[in-house]
Amino acid sequence: MNNLKKVIFITNIPTPYRIPWWNKLNEFVNLHVVFMDKTEKNRKWDNVLQQSSFKYNVSQGLHFDFPKRDWTLHINPGVLYTLIRYKPQKLILGGYDSITSILALGFTKFLRVETILWYESTQESENLNSGILKKIKRSLIKSFSKYAVPGESAKANLICMGVKPENIYIASNVVNNNYFYEAVQVYKTQKSLLKERLGLTGQVILFVGQLIERKGLQVLLNAYIKLEVENISLLIVGDGPLRHEYERFCADHELYNVRFAGFQDMDSIPEYFAAGDLFVLPSYREVWGLVVNEAMASGLPVLCSKYAGCSYDLILEGVNGYTFDPNNEAELTLKLREMLSDLIKLEAMGEASTTIINQFTIETSVRGIVEALN
């Protein structure tokens, strides 16, 4: 390990899907991950770092929540001490839009340490599209030496901002595909009993995500009402500030086949993927959408918002699902009705999802980062 390149990765909080990724990267470099905080208010993960094999620390700092923007601002001057103490040869910043990231970027310029930007935003997910703030953003982004992106949409966005393609490396957003596939296969052997226990009948449309406006659950509920297809259930997994509003909407419209399962952690979530027959991501804005990776690894066909960064890379139209515009309720209704009316094709799409997602693995993703570091 002492002969490996010393790399610091600075990011906001530890997340369960990143731990295996950092563990794998640690096999190629001497990795130290700096977190700006243990968690954020809109997250419910516990004991995330128990499975970590890399070095890490949580930097002291100040944290300001902006619930309406679904964003937390972190200010961690302590990262400068970590950079001095650890003396990295390379720095990876998991974003550029926090004061902590700007502090680290400026300091590494002083130390002459090459800095790589992990960049996920697509043109569809951007918040800053005009004015002085956009110019500042472009200036900050061009301060980096190299760039790692999860997919082609983020790469295209960087190119539009003047970044040279040869400085951009693909390191796909991934989950542990084997974990979801194997766990779901166990539950699928008792799928009918599982549906019965959850109070579900017929084909099950599955939604997994935070119950906030950006995730687009309301448009899915509106489309579900208009389906006019018999024996269809809707399973909603997740929690958030709008849960009571959505539950009241379902009660007012007498949607008796809708089930709210609440938040589920990594240990319990495969059971709900096993109960589903069709996964829907209706987000209005989503830099990637790792839950689509999880659904595909679980063998589900997918209806995915075109505003999700993963839609370009993971969805093959008519093969493993379709993309749609969440602002077009009629389009979602039509595609739901089409997919649920042909169960043979629906099953074939689920099998295609498994084949496609196996091209997006932790190993291939880490290889892209290692290429950038070298």
CSV table of N, CA and C in Angstrom, one decimal, residues 189-345:
chain,number,residue,atom,x,y,z
A,189,THR,N,-38.9,-16.4,-5.4
A,189,THR,CA,-39.4,-17.8,-5.3
A,189,THR,C,-40.8,-17.8,-4.5
A,190,GLN,N,-41.0,-16.7,-3.7
A,190,GLN,CA,-42.3,-16.6,-3.0
A,190,GLN,C,-43.0,-15.3,-3.4
A,191,LYS,N,-42.9,-14.9,-4.6
A,191,LYS,CA,-43.5,-13.6,-5.0
A,191,LYS,C,-44.9,-13.4,-4.7
A,192,SER,N,-45.7,-14.5,-5.0
A,192,SER,CA,-47.2,-14.3,-4.8
A,192,SER,C,-47.5,-14.1,-3.3
A,193,LEU,N,-46.8,-14.9,-2.4
A,193,LEU,CA,-47.0,-14.7,-1.0
A,193,LEU,C,-46.5,-13.3,-0.5
A,194,LEU,N,-45.4,-12.9,-1.1
A,194,LEU,CA,-44.9,-11.6,-0.8
A,194,LEU,C,-45.9,-10.5,-1.1
A,195,LYS,N,-46.5,-10.6,-2.3
A,195,LYS,CA,-47.5,-9.6,-2.7
A,195,LYS,C,-48.7,-9.6,-1.8
A,196,GLU,N,-49.1,-10.8,-1.4
A,196,GLU,CA,-50.2,-11.0,-0.5
A,196,GLU,C,-50.0,-10.3,0.9
A,197,ARG,N,-48.7,-10.5,1.4
A,197,ARG,CA,-48.4,-10.0,2.7
A,197,ARG,C,-48.4,-8.4,2.6
A,198,LEU,N,-48.0,-7.9,1.5
A,198,LEU,CA,-47.9,-6.4,1.3
A,198,LEU,C,-49.3,-5.8,0.9
A,199,GLY,N,-50.3,-6.7,0.7
A,199,GLY,CA,-51.6,-6.2,0.3
A,199,GLY,C,-51.6,-5.8,-1.1
A,200,LEU,N,-50.9,-6.4,-2.0
A,200,LEU,CA,-50.8,-6.0,-3.4
A,200,LEU,C,-51.5,-7.1,-4.2
A,201,THR,N,-52.1,-6.7,-5.3
A,201,THR,CA,-52.8,-7.6,-6.2
A,201,THR,C,-52.4,-7.3,-7.6
A,202,GLY,N,-52.3,-8.4,-8.5
A,202,GLY,CA,-52.0,-8.2,-9.9
A,202,GLY,C,-50.6,-7.7,-10.1
A,203,GLN,N,-50.4,-7.0,-11.3
A,203,GLN,CA,-49.2,-6.4,-11.6
A,203,GLN,C,-48.8,-5.2,-10.7
A,204,VAL,N,-47.6,-5.1,-10.3
A,204,VAL,CA,-47.2,-4.1,-9.3
A,204,VAL,C,-46.3,-3.1,-9.9
A,205,ILE,N,-46.7,-1.8,-10.0
A,205,ILE,CA,-45.9,-0.7,-10.4
A,205,ILE,C,-45.1,-0.2,-9.1
A,206,LEU,N,-43.8,-0.1,-9.2
A,206,LEU,CA,-42.9,0.2,-8.1
A,206,LEU,C,-42.3,1.6,-8.2
A,207,PHE,N,-42.4,2.4,-7.1
A,207,PHE,CA,-41.7,3.6,-7.0
A,207,PHE,C,-40.8,3.6,-5.8
A,208,VAL,N,-39.5,4.0,-5.9
A,208,VAL,CA,-38.6,4.0,-4.7
A,208,VAL,C,-37.9,5.4,-4.8
A,209,GLY,N,-38.1,6.1,-3.7
A,209,GLY,CA,-37.4,7.4,-3.6
A,209,GLY,C,-37.9,8.3,-2.5
A,210,GLN,N,-37.3,9.4,-2.3
A,210,GLN,CA,-37.8,10.4,-1.3
A,210,GLN,C,-39.1,11.0,-1.8
A,211,LEU,N,-40.0,11.2,-0.8
A,211,LEU,CA,-41.3,11.8,-1.1
A,211,LEU,C,-41.2,13.3,-1.0
A,212,ILE,N,-40.6,13.8,-2.1
A,212,ILE,CA,-40.4,15.3,-2.2
A,212,ILE,C,-40.9,15.6,-3.7
A,213,GLU,N,-41.1,16.9,-3.9
A,213,GLU,CA,-41.7,17.3,-5.2
A,213,GLU,C,-40.8,16.9,-6.4
A,214,ARG,N,-39.5,17.1,-6.2
A,214,ARG,CA,-38.6,16.8,-7.4
A,214,ARG,C,-38.7,15.4,-7.9
A,215,LYS,N,-39.1,14.4,-7.0
A,215,LYS,CA,-39.1,13.0,-7.4
A,215,LYS,C,-40.3,12.7,-8.3
A,216,GLY,N,-41.3,13.6,-8.4
A,216,GLY,CA,-42.4,13.4,-9.4
A,216,GLY,C,-43.4,12.4,-9.1
A,217,LEU,N,-43.6,12.0,-7.8
A,217,LEU,CA,-44.6,11.0,-7.5
A,217,LEU,C,-46.0,11.4,-7.8
A,218,GLN,N,-46.3,12.7,-7.7
A,218,GLN,CA,-47.6,13.1,-8.0
A,218,GLN,C,-48.0,12.8,-9.5
A,219,VAL,N,-47.1,13.0,-10.4
A,219,VAL,CA,-47.5,12.7,-11.8
A,219,VAL,C,-47.7,11.2,-12.0
A,220,LEU,N,-47.0,10.4,-11.2
A,220,LEU,CA,-47.2,8.9,-11.3
A,220,LEU,C,-48.6,8.6,-10.7
A,221,LEU,N,-49.0,9.2,-9.6
A,221,LEU,CA,-50.3,9.0,-9.0
A,221,LEU,C,-51.4,9.4,-10.0
A,222,ASN,N,-51.2,10.6,-10.7
A,222,ASN,CA,-52.2,11.0,-11.6
A,222,ASN,C,-52.3,10.1,-12.8
A,223,ALA,N,-51.2,9.5,-13.3
A,223,ALA,CA,-51.2,8.6,-14.4
A,223,ALA,C,-51.9,7.3,-13.9
A,224,TYR,N,-51.6,6.9,-12.7
A,224,TYR,CA,-52.2,5.6,-12.2
A,224,TYR,C,-53.7,5.7,-12.2
A,225,ILE,N,-54.2,6.8,-11.8
A,225,ILE,CA,-55.7,7.0,-11.8
A,225,ILE,C,-56.3,6.8,-13.1
A,226,LYS,N,-55.6,7.2,-14.2
A,226,LYS,CA,-56.1,7.2,-15.5
A,226,LYS,C,-55.8,5.9,-16.3
A,227,LEU,N,-55.1,5.0,-15.7
A,227,LEU,CA,-54.7,3.8,-16.4
A,227,LEU,C,-55.9,3.0,-17.0
A,228,GLU,N,-56.9,2.8,-16.2
A,228,GLU,CA,-58.1,2.0,-16.6
A,228,GLU,C,-57.7,0.6,-17.0
A,229,VAL,N,-56.7,0.1,-16.3
A,229,VAL,CA,-56.3,-1.3,-16.4
A,229,VAL,C,-56.6,-2.1,-15.2
A,230,GLU,N,-57.3,-3.2,-15.2
A,230,GLU,CA,-57.8,-3.9,-14.0
A,230,GLU,C,-56.6,-4.6,-13.3
A,231,ASN,N,-56.7,-4.7,-12.0
A,231,ASN,CA,-55.8,-5.5,-11.2
A,231,ASN,C,-54.4,-5.0,-11.3
A,232,ILE,N,-54.2,-3.7,-11.0
A,232,ILE,CA,-52.9,-3.1,-11.0
A,232,ILE,C,-52.7,-2.5,-9.6
A,233,SER,N,-51.5,-2.7,-9.0
A,233,SER,CA,-51.2,-2.1,-7.7
A,233,SER,C,-50.0,-1.1,-7.9
A,234,LEU,N,-49.9,-0.2,-6.9
A,234,LEU,CA,-48.8,0.8,-6.9
A,234,LEU,C,-48.2,0.7,-5.5
A,235,LEU,N,-46.9,0.3,-5.5
A,235,LEU,CA,-46.1,0.2,-4.3
A,235,LEU,C,-45.1,1.4,-4.2
A,236,ILE,N,-45.3,2.2,-3.1
A,236,ILE,CA,-44.4,3.3,-2.9
A,236,ILE,C,-43.5,3.1,-1.8
A,237,VAL,N,-42.2,3.1,-2.0
A,237,VAL,CA,-41.2,2.8,-1.0
A,237,VAL,C,-40.4,4.1,-0.8
A,238,GLY,N,-40.4,4.6,0.4
A,238,GLY,CA,-39.6,5.9,0.7
A,238,GLY,C,-40.4,6.7,1.6
A,239,ASP,N,-39.8,7.8,2.1
A,239,ASP,CA,-40.4,8.7,3.1
A,239,ASP,C,-40.0,10.1,2.7
A,240,GLY,N,-40.7,11.1,3.3
A,240,GLY,CA,-40.3,12.5,3.1
A,240,GLY,C,-41.5,13.4,3.5
A,241,PRO,N,-41.3,14.7,3.4
A,241,PRO,CA,-42.2,15.7,3.9
A,241,PRO,C,-43.6,15.6,3.2
A,242,LEU,N,-43.7,15.1,2.0
A,242,LEU,CA,-44.9,15.1,1.3
A,242,LEU,C,-45.7,13.8,1.5
A,243,ARG,N,-45.3,12.9,2.3
A,243,ARG,CA,-45.9,11.6,2.5
A,243,ARG,C,-47.4,11.8,2.9
A,244,HIS,N,-47.7,12.6,3.9
A,244,HIS,CA,-49.1,12.7,4.3
A,244,HIS,C,-50.0,13.3,3.2
A,245,GLU,N,-49.4,14.2,2.4
A,245,GLU,CA,-50.1,14.8,1.3
A,245,GLU,C,-50.5,13.8,0.3
A,246,TYR,N,-49.5,12.9,-0.1
A,246,TYR,CA,-49.8,11.8,-1.0
A,246,TYR,C,-50.8,10.8,-0.5
A,247,GLU,N,-50.7,10.5,0.8
A,247,GLU,CA,-51.6,9.5,1.4
A,247,GLU,C,-53.0,10.1,1.4
A,248,ARG,N,-53.2,11.4,1.6
A,248,ARG,CA,-54.5,12.0,1.6
A,248,ARG,C,-55.0,12.1,0.2
A,249,PHE,N,-54.2,12.3,-0.8
A,249,PHE,CA,-54.6,12.3,-2.2
A,249,PHE,C,-55.2,10.9,-2.6
A,250,CYS,N,-54.5,9.8,-2.1
A,250,CYS,CA,-54.9,8.5,-2.4
A,250,CYS,C,-56.3,8.2,-1.8
A,251,ALA,N,-56.4,8.7,-0.5
A,251,ALA,CA,-57.7,8.5,0.2
A,251,ALA,C,-58.8,9.2,-0.5
A,252,ASP,N,-58.5,10.4,-0.9
A,252,ASP,CA,-59.6,11.3,-1.5
A,252,ASP,C,-60.0,10.7,-2.8
A,253,HIS,N,-59.1,10.0,-3.5
A,253,HIS,CA,-59.5,9.4,-4.8
A,253,HIS,C,-59.8,7.9,-4.8
A,254,GLU,N,-59.9,7.4,-3.5
A,254,GLU,CA,-60.2,6.0,-3.3
A,254,GLU,C,-59.3,5.1,-4.0
A,255,LEU,N,-58.0,5.3,-3.9
A,255,LEU,CA,-57.0,4.5,-4.5
A,255,LEU,C,-56.6,3.4,-3.5
A,256,TYR,N,-57.4,2.3,-3.5
A,256,TYR,CA,-57.2,1.3,-2.5
A,256,TYR,C,-56.1,0.4,-2.8
A,257,ASN,N,-55.6,0.4,-4.0
A,257,ASN,CA,-54.5,-0.6,-4.4
A,257,ASN,C,-53.1,0.1,-4.3
A,258,VAL,N,-53.0,1.2,-3.6
A,258,VAL,CA,-51.7,1.9,-3.4
A,258,VAL,C,-51.2,1.6,-2.0
A,259,ARG,N,-50.0,1.2,-1.9
A,259,ARG,CA,-49.4,0.9,-0.6
A,259,ARG,C,-48.2,1.8,-0.3
A,260,PHE,N,-48.1,2.4,0.8
A,260,PHE,CA,-46.9,3.2,1.2
A,260,PHE,C,-46.1,2.3,2.2
A,261,ALA,N,-44.9,2.0,1.8
A,261,ALA,CA,-44.1,1.1,2.6
A,261,ALA,C,-43.1,1.8,3.5
A,262,GLY,N,-42.9,3.1,3.3
A,262,GLY,CA,-42.0,3.9,4.1
A,262,GLY,C,-40.5,3.7,3.7
A,263,PHE,N,-39.6,4.2,4.5
A,263,PHE,CA,-38.2,4.1,4.2
A,263,PHE,C,-37.7,2.6,4.4
A,264,GLN,N,-36.9,2.1,3.5
A,264,GLN,CA,-36.3,0.8,3.6
A,264,GLN,C,-34.8,0.9,3.4
A,265,ASP,N,-34.0,0.2,4.2
A,265,ASP,CA,-32.6,0.2,4.1
A,265,ASP,C,-32.1,-0.8,3.1
A,266,MET,N,-30.7,-0.9,3.0
A,266,MET,CA,-30.2,-1.8,2.0
A,266,MET,C,-30.5,-3.3,2.3
A,267,ASP,N,-30.7,-3.6,3.6
A,267,ASP,CA,-31.0,-5.0,3.9
A,267,ASP,C,-32.5,-5.4,3.5
A,268,SER,N,-33.4,-4.5,3.6
A,268,SER,CA,-34.8,-4.8,3.3
A,268,SER,C,-35.3,-4.4,1.9
A,269,ILE,N,-34.6,-3.5,1.2
A,269,ILE,CA,-35.1,-3.1,0.0
A,269,ILE,C,-35.2,-4.1,-1.1
A,270,PRO,N,-34.4,-5.2,-1.2
A,270,PRO,CA,-34.5,-6.2,-2.2
A,270,PRO,C,-35.9,-6.9,-2.2
A,271,GLU,N,-36.5,-7.0,-1.0
A,271,GLU,CA,-37.8,-7.6,-0.9
A,271,GLU,C,-38.9,-6.8,-1.7
A,272,TYR,N,-38.7,-5.5,-1.7
A,272,TYR,CA,-39.7,-4.7,-2.4
A,272,TYR,C,-39.5,-4.7,-3.9
A,273,PHE,N,-38.2,-4.8,-4.3
A,273,PHE,CA,-37.9,-4.9,-5.8
A,273,PHE,C,-38.4,-6.2,-6.3
A,274,ALA,N,-38.4,-7.3,-5.4
A,274,ALA,CA,-38.9,-8.6,-5.8
A,274,ALA,C,-40.4,-8.6,-6.0
A,275,ALA,N,-41.1,-7.7,-5.2
A,275,ALA,CA,-42.6,-7.6,-5.3
A,275,ALA,C,-43.0,-6.8,-6.6
A,276,GLY,N,-42.1,-6.0,-7.1
A,276,GLY,CA,-42.5,-5.2,-8.3
A,276,GLY,C,-42.5,-5.9,-9.6
A,277,ASP,N,-43.2,-5.4,-10.6
A,277,ASP,CA,-43.2,-5.9,-11.9
A,277,ASP,C,-42.7,-4.9,-12.9
A,278,LEU,N,-42.8,-3.6,-12.6
A,278,LEU,CA,-42.4,-2.5,-13.4
A,278,LEU,C,-42.0,-1.4,-12.5
A,279,PHE,N,-40.7,-0.9,-12.8
A,279,PHE,CA,-40.2,0.2,-12.0
A,279,PHE,C,-40.4,1.6,-12.7
A,280,VAL,N,-40.8,2.6,-12.0
A,280,VAL,CA,-41.0,3.9,-12.6
A,280,VAL,C,-40.2,5.0,-11.8
A,281,LEU,N,-39.4,5.8,-12.5
A,281,LEU,CA,-38.6,6.9,-12.0
A,281,LEU,C,-39.2,8.2,-12.7
A,282,PRO,N,-40.1,8.9,-12.0
A,282,PRO,CA,-40.7,10.1,-12.7
A,282,PRO,C,-40.1,11.4,-12.3
A,283,SER,N,-38.8,11.5,-11.9
A,283,SER,CA,-38.2,12.7,-11.4
A,283,SER,C,-38.2,13.8,-12.4
A,284,TYR,N,-38.4,15.0,-11.9
A,284,TYR,CA,-38.3,16.2,-12.7
A,284,TYR,C,-36.9,16.6,-12.9
A,285,ARG,N,-36.0,16.2,-12.0
A,285,ARG,CA,-34.6,16.6,-12.0
A,285,ARG,C,-33.8,15.5,-11.3
A,286,GLU,N,-32.8,14.9,-11.9
A,286,GLU,CA,-32.1,13.8,-11.3
A,286,GLU,C,-30.7,13.7,-12.0
A,287,VAL,N,-29.6,14.0,-11.2
A,287,VAL,CA,-28.3,14.0,-11.9
A,287,VAL,C,-28.0,12.6,-12.4
A,288,TRP,N,-28.4,11.5,-11.8
A,288,TRP,CA,-28.3,10.2,-12.3
A,288,TRP,C,-29.5,9.3,-12.1
A,289,GLY,N,-29.7,8.8,-10.8
A,289,GLY,CA,-30.8,8.0,-10.5
A,289,GLY,C,-30.3,6.6,-10.2
A,290,LEU,N,-29.5,6.4,-9.2
A,290,LEU,CA,-29.0,5.0,-8.9
A,290,LEU,C,-30.0,4.0,-8.6
A,291,VAL,N,-31.2,4.4,-8.2
A,291,VAL,CA,-32.3,3.5,-7.9
A,291,VAL,C,-32.7,2.7,-9.2
A,292,VAL,N,-32.4,3.3,-10.4
A,292,VAL,CA,-32.6,2.6,-11.7
A,292,VAL,C,-31.6,1.5,-11.8
A,293,ASN,N,-30.4,1.7,-11.4
A,293,ASN,CA,-29.4,0.6,-11.4
A,293,ASN,C,-29.9,-0.5,-10.5
A,294,GLU,N,-30.4,-0.2,-9.4
A,294,GLU,CA,-30.9,-1.2,-8.4
A,294,GLU,C,-32.1,-2.0,-9.0
A,295,ALA,N,-33.0,-1.3,-9.6
A,295,ALA,CA,-34.1,-1.9,-10.2
A,295,ALA,C,-33.7,-2.8,-11.4
A,296,MET,N,-32.8,-2.4,-12.2
A,296,MET,CA,-32.4,-3.2,-13.3
A,296,MET,C,-31.6,-4.4,-12.9
A,297,ALA,N,-30.8,-4.3,-11.9
A,297,ALA,CA,-30.0,-5.4,-11.3
A,297,ALA,C,-31.0,-6.4,-10.7
A,298,SER,N,-32.2,-5.9,-10.3
A,298,SER,CA,-33.2,-6.8,-9.7
A,298,SER,C,-34.1,-7.4,-10.8
A,299,GLY,N,-33.8,-7.1,-12.1
A,299,GLY,CA,-34.5,-7.7,-13.2
A,299,GLY,C,-35.8,-7.1,-13.5
A,300,LEU,N,-35.9,-5.8,-13.3
A,300,LEU,CA,-37.2,-5.1,-13.6
A,300,LEU,C,-37.1,-4.2,-14.9
A,301,PRO,N,-38.1,-4.2,-15.7
A,301,PRO,CA,-38.2,-3.2,-16.8
A,301,PRO,C,-38.4,-1.8,-16.1
A,302,VAL,N,-38.0,-0.8,-16.9
A,302,VAL,CA,-38.0,0.5,-16.3
A,302,VAL,C,-38.7,1.6,-17.2
A,303,LEU,N,-39.5,2.4,-16.6
A,303,LEU,CA,-40.0,3.7,-17.2
A,303,LEU,C,-39.2,4.8,-16.5
A,304,CYS,N,-38.4,5.5,-17.3
A,304,CYS,CA,-37.5,6.5,-16.6
A,304,CYS,C,-37.7,7.9,-17.2
A,305,SER,N,-37.7,8.8,-16.3
A,305,SER,CA,-37.8,10.2,-16.7
A,305,SER,C,-36.6,10.6,-17.6
A,306,LYS,N,-36.9,11.3,-18.7
A,306,LYS,CA,-35.8,11.7,-19.6
A,306,LYS,C,-34.9,12.7,-18.9
A,307,TYR,N,-35.3,13.3,-17.8
A,307,TYR,CA,-34.5,14.3,-17.0
A,307,TYR,C,-33.5,13.6,-16.0
A,308,ALA,N,-33.5,12.3,-16.0
A,308,ALA,CA,-32.6,11.6,-15.1
A,308,ALA,C,-31.3,11.3,-15.9
A,309,GLY,N,-30.1,11.6,-15.3
A,309,GLY,CA,-28.9,11.4,-16.0
A,309,GLY,C,-28.6,10.0,-16.6
A,310,CYS,N,-29.2,9.0,-15.9
A,310,CYS,CA,-29.0,7.6,-16.3
A,310,CYS,C,-29.8,7.2,-17.5
A,311,SER,N,-30.8,8.0,-17.9
A,311,SER,CA,-31.7,7.6,-19.0
A,311,SER,C,-31.0,7.4,-20.3
A,312,TYR,N,-30.0,8.2,-20.6
A,312,TYR,CA,-29.3,8.0,-21.8
A,312,TYR,C,-28.4,6.8,-21.9
A,313,ASP,N,-27.8,6.4,-20.7
A,313,ASP,CA,-26.9,5.3,-20.7
A,313,ASP,C,-27.5,4.0,-20.4
A,314,LEU,N,-28.6,4.0,-19.6
A,314,LEU,CA,-29.1,2.7,-19.1
A,314,LEU,C,-30.4,2.2,-19.8
A,315,ILE,N,-31.2,3.1,-20.4
A,315,ILE,CA,-32.4,2.8,-21.0
A,315,ILE,C,-32.3,2.6,-22.5
A,316,LEU,N,-32.6,1.4,-23.0
A,316,LEU,CA,-32.6,1.2,-24.5
A,316,LEU,C,-34.1,1.2,-24.8
A,317,GLU,N,-34.6,2.2,-25.6
A,317,GLU,CA,-36.0,2.3,-25.9
A,317,GLU,C,-36.6,1.0,-26.5
A,318,GLY,N,-37.6,0.5,-25.8
A,318,GLY,CA,-38.3,-0.7,-26.3
A,318,GLY,C,-37.6,-2.0,-26.0
A,319,VAL,N,-36.4,-1.9,-25.4
A,319,VAL,CA,-35.6,-3.1,-25.1
A,319,VAL,C,-35.8,-3.5,-23.6
A,320,ASN,N,-35.4,-2.5,-22.7
A,320,ASN,CA,-35.6,-2.8,-21.3
A,320,ASN,C,-36.5,-1.8,-20.7
A,321,GLY,N,-37.1,-0.9,-21.5
A,321,GLY,CA,-38.1,0.1,-21.0
A,321,GLY,C,-38.2,1.2,-21.9
A,322,TYR,N,-38.7,2.3,-21.4
A,322,TYR,CA,-38.8,3.6,-22.1
A,322,TYR,C,-38.5,4.8,-21.3
A,323,THR,N,-38.1,5.9,-21.9
A,323,THR,CA,-38.0,7.2,-21.3
A,323,THR,C,-39.3,8.0,-21.5
A,324,PHE,N,-39.6,9.0,-20.7
A,324,PHE,CA,-40.7,9.8,-20.9
A,324,PHE,C,-40.5,11.2,-20.2
A,325,ASP,N,-41.3,12.1,-20.6
A,325,ASP,CA,-41.3,13.4,-20.0
A,325,ASP,C,-42.3,13.5,-18.8
A,326,PRO,N,-41.8,13.7,-17.6
A,326,PRO,CA,-42.7,13.7,-16.5
A,326,PRO,C,-43.7,14.9,-16.5
A,327,ASN,N,-43.4,15.9,-17.4
A,327,ASN,CA,-44.3,17.0,-17.5
A,327,ASN,C,-45.5,16.6,-18.5
A,328,ASN,N,-45.4,15.5,-19.1
A,328,ASN,CA,-46.4,15.0,-20.0
A,328,ASN,C,-47.1,13.8,-19.4
A,329,GLU,N,-48.2,14.1,-18.6
A,329,GLU,CA,-48.9,13.0,-17.9
A,329,GLU,C,-49.5,12.0,-18.8
A,330,ALA,N,-50.0,12.4,-20.0
A,330,ALA,CA,-50.6,11.5,-20.9
A,330,ALA,C,-49.6,10.5,-21.5
A,331,GLU,N,-48.4,11.0,-21.7
A,331,GLU,CA,-47.3,10.1,-22.2
A,331,GLU,C,-47.0,9.0,-21.2
A,332,LEU,N,-46.9,9.4,-20.0
A,332,LEU,CA,-46.6,8.3,-18.9
A,332,LEU,C,-47.8,7.4,-18.8
A,333,THR,N,-49.0,7.8,-18.9
A,333,THR,CA,-50.2,7.0,-18.8
A,333,THR,C,-50.2,6.0,-20.0
A,334,LEU,N,-49.9,6.5,-21.1
A,334,LEU,CA,-49.9,5.6,-22.4
A,334,LEU,C,-48.8,4.5,-22.3
A,335,LYS,N,-47.6,4.9,-21.8
A,335,LYS,CA,-46.6,3.9,-21.8
A,335,LYS,C,-46.8,2.9,-20.6
A,336,LEU,N,-47.3,3.3,-19.5
A,336,LEU,CA,-47.7,2.4,-18.5
A,336,LEU,C,-48.7,1.4,-19.0
A,337,ARG,N,-49.7,1.9,-19.7
A,337,ARG,CA,-50.8,1.0,-20.2
A,337,ARG,C,-50.2,0.0,-21.2
A,338,GLU,N,-49.3,0.5,-22.1
A,338,GLU,CA,-48.7,-0.3,-23.1
A,338,GLU,C,-47.9,-1.4,-22.5
A,339,MET,N,-47.1,-1.1,-21.5
A,339,MET,CA,-46.2,-2.1,-20.9
A,339,MET,C,-46.9,-3.1,-20.1
A,340,LEU,N,-47.9,-2.7,-19.3
A,340,LEU,CA,-48.7,-3.6,-18.4
A,340,LEU,C,-49.6,-4.5,-19.2
A,341,SER,N,-50.0,-4.1,-20.4
A,341,SER,CA,-50.9,-4.9,-21.2
A,341,SER,C,-50.2,-6.1,-22.0
A,342,ASP,N,-48.9,-6.1,-22.0
A,342,ASP,CA,-48.2,-7.2,-22.6
A,342,ASP,C,-47.2,-7.8,-21.7
A,343,LEU,N,-47.6,-8.8,-20.9
A,343,LEU,CA,-46.8,-9.4,-19.8
A,343,LEU,C,-45.6,-10.2,-20.3
A,344,ILE,N,-45.7,-10.8,-21.5
A,344,ILE,CA,-44.6,-11.5,-22.1
A,344,ILE,C,-43.5,-10.5,-22.4
A,345,LYS,N,-43.8,-9.4,-23.1
A,345,LYS,CA,-42.8,-8.4,-23.4
A,345,LYS,C,-42.3,-7.7,-22.1
